[in-house]
Coordinates of N, CA and C in Angstrom, one line a residue:
M10 N 42.5 -206.1 110.9 CA 43.2 -206.0 112.1 C 44.2 -206.6 112.6
S11 N 45.5 -206.6 112.9 CA 46.6 -206.9 112.8 C 46.4 -207.6 114.3
D12 N 47.1 -208.7 113.8 CA 47.6 -209.7 114.6 C 48.7 -209.6 116.0
S13 N 49.8 -209.0 115.4 CA 50.8 -208.2 115.9 C 50.6 -207.8 117.3
G14 N 51.6 -208.0 118.3 CA 51.2 -207.9 119.7 C 52.0 -205.8 119.9
P15 N 51.4 -205.6 121.1 CA 51.6 -204.0 121.2 C 53.1 -204.2 121.3
D16 N 53.7 -203.3 120.8 CA 55.2 -202.7 120.6 C 56.5 -204.0 120.8
G17 N 55.7 -204.5 119.8 CA 57.1 -205.5 119.2 C 56.4 -207.0 119.2
G18 N 55.4 -207.2 119.3 CA 55.0 -208.8 119.1 C 54.6 -209.6 120.8
Y19 N 54.7 -210.5 120.5 CA 54.3 -210.8 121.8 C 55.0 -212.3 122.3
F20 N 55.9 -212.8 123.7 CA 56.7 -213.3 123.8 C 55.8 -214.9 125.0
W21 N 56.4 -215.8 124.6 CA 56.4 -216.9 125.7 C 57.3 -216.3 126.9
C22 N 56.6 -217.0 128.1 CA 56.8 -216.6 129.3 C 57.3 -217.8 129.8
L23 N 58.8 -217.7 130.1 CA 59.2 -219.6 130.7 C 58.9 -219.5 131.9
R24 N 58.8 -218.6 132.8 CA 58.5 -218.0 134.3 C 57.5 -219.1 134.6
H25 N 56.4 -218.3 133.5 CA 54.6 -218.0 134.1 C 53.9 -218.8 133.0
Q26 N 55.2 -219.8 132.1 CA 54.5 -220.8 131.2 C 53.0 -220.5 129.8
R27 N 52.9 -218.7 129.5 CA 52.6 -218.1 129.0 C 52.8 -216.8 128.0
V28 N 51.4 -216.6 127.4 CA 52.1 -215.3 126.4 C 52.0 -214.4 127.0
E29 N 52.6 -213.6 126.7 CA 52.9 -212.0 127.2 C 53.1 -211.1 126.0
S30 N 52.4 -210.0 125.8 CA 53.0 -208.6 125.3 C 52.1 -207.2 125.5
G31 N 53.1 -206.6 125.9 CA 52.7 -205.3 126.2 C 53.1 -204.7 127.4
A32 N 52.4 -204.4 128.2 CA 52.4 -203.9 129.7 C 53.3 -205.0 129.9
D33 N 52.4 -206.4 130.1 CA 52.6 -207.4 131.0 C 53.9 -208.2 130.9
L34 N 55.2 -208.3 130.5 CA 56.0 -208.8 130.3 C 57.4 -208.8 131.5
C35 N 57.4 -209.7 131.5 CA 58.5 -210.4 132.5 C 59.8 -210.0 131.9
A36 N 61.3 -209.6 133.1 CA 62.3 -209.7 132.3 C 62.7 -210.5 131.0
A37 N 63.8 -210.2 130.1 CA 64.2 -210.4 129.3 C 64.6 -212.0 129.2
K38 N 64.9 -212.2 130.3 CA 65.6 -213.3 130.7 C 64.8 -214.6 130.9
Y39 N 63.2 -214.2 130.9 CA 62.7 -215.2 131.0 C 61.5 -215.0 130.0
R40 N 62.1 -214.5 128.5 CA 61.4 -214.4 127.4 C 61.7 -215.0 126.4
L41 N 60.9 -215.7 125.4 CA 61.2 -216.3 124.0 C 60.5 -215.4 122.9
G42 N 61.3 -214.9 122.2 CA 60.6 -214.0 121.3 C 60.9 -212.9 120.4
P43 N 60.4 -212.0 119.8 CA 59.3 -211.8 120.0 C 59.1 -212.6 119.1
Y44 N 57.5 -212.9 118.7 CA 56.4 -213.8 117.9 C 55.5 -212.4 117.1
N45 N 55.3 -213.0 115.8 CA 54.4 -212.1 115.5 C 52.3 -212.4 115.8
S46 N 52.3 -213.3 116.3 CA 51.2 -213.7 116.8 C 51.4 -214.4 117.9
K47 N 50.3 -214.8 119.1 CA 50.6 -215.2 120.4 C 50.2 -216.5 119.8
A48 N 49.6 -217.2 118.5 CA 49.2 -218.3 118.2 C 51.2 -218.7 118.1
E49 N 52.1 -218.0 117.5 CA 53.1 -218.5 117.2 C 54.2 -218.6 118.8
A50 N 53.6 -217.6 119.2 CA 54.1 -217.4 120.8 C 54.0 -219.0 121.7
E51 N 52.2 -219.3 121.3 CA 52.3 -220.6 122.1 C 52.7 -221.7 122.0
Q52 N 53.8 -221.5 120.4 CA 54.3 -223.4 120.0 C 55.7 -223.0 119.9
A53 N 56.4 -221.8 120.8 CA 57.6 -221.5 121.0 C 58.3 -222.8 121.7
L54 N 57.9 -223.0 122.4 CA 58.9 -224.9 123.2 C 58.9 -225.8 122.2
Q55 N 57.6 -225.9 121.6 CA 57.8 -227.2 120.4 C 59.3 -226.8 119.4
R56 N 58.9 -225.3 118.7 CA 59.8 -224.8 118.0 C 61.6 -225.1 118.8
V57 N 61.6 -224.5 119.9 CA 62.9 -224.9 120.4 C 63.9 -226.2 120.4
S58 N 62.5 -227.3 120.9 CA 62.8 -228.9 120.8 C 63.0 -228.5 119.3
E59 N 62.2 -228.4 118.0 CA 62.6 -229.2 116.7 C 64.1 -228.7 116.7
R60 N 64.4 -227.0 116.8 CA 65.5 -227.0 116.4 C 66.7 -227.3 116.9
N61 N 66.8 -227.7 118.3 CA 67.3 -228.6 119.7 C 68.1 -230.0 118.5
E62 N 66.7 -230.7 118.0 CA 66.7 -231.4 117.1 C 67.7 -232.0 116.5
E63 N 67.6 -230.6 115.3 CA 68.1 -230.2 114.4 C 69.2 -230.2 114.2
W64 N 69.8 -229.1 115.3 CA 71.5 -229.3 115.6 C 71.6 -230.1 116.3
K65 N 71.3 -230.5 117.2 CA 71.8 -232.0 117.4 C 72.6 -233.1 116.4
A66 N 71.3 -233.4 115.5 CA 71.8 -234.0 114.0 C 72.8 -233.3 113.5
E67 N 72.6 -232.3 113.2 CA 73.6 -231.6 112.3 C 75.2 -231.5 112.9
D68 N 75.1 -231.5 114.7 CA 76.2 -231.6 115.2 C 77.0 -233.6 114.9
A69 N 75.8 -234.3 114.9 CA 76.6 -235.1 114.6 C 76.5 -236.1 113.5
R70 N 76.4 -235.0 112.4 CA 77.4 -234.9 110.9 C 78.2 -234.8 110.5
W71 N 78.1 -233.3 111.3 CA 79.6 -232.8 111.4 C 80.5 -233.2 112.1
T72 N 80.0 -234.3 113.2 CA 81.5 -234.8 113.8 C 81.6 -236.4 113.3
G73 N 80.9 -237.0 112.0 CA 81.1 -238.6 112.0 C 79.9 -239.0 112.7
E74 N 79.6 -239.1 113.5 CA 78.8 -239.9 114.6 C 77.1 -240.1 114.4
E75 N 77.1 -239.7 113.0 CA 76.0 -240.0 112.5 C 75.0 -241.8 112.5
S76 N 73.7 -242.0 112.7 CA 74.0 -243.4 112.3 C 73.3 -243.5 111.4

């Protein structure tokens, strides 16, 4: 049995703070994803935070502001 969601995967809904898939989807402006599994979608906000920190550090290196 595959863990991929119906019709393109699982999404994290920013509006309802839950995983959504299939016919149970909010508008695209409220979703992060698609993700291959429900577990990946549940970690969406953590991944966003980690990536933001990485990009912030890269920006600091680029501009010479790193400590």
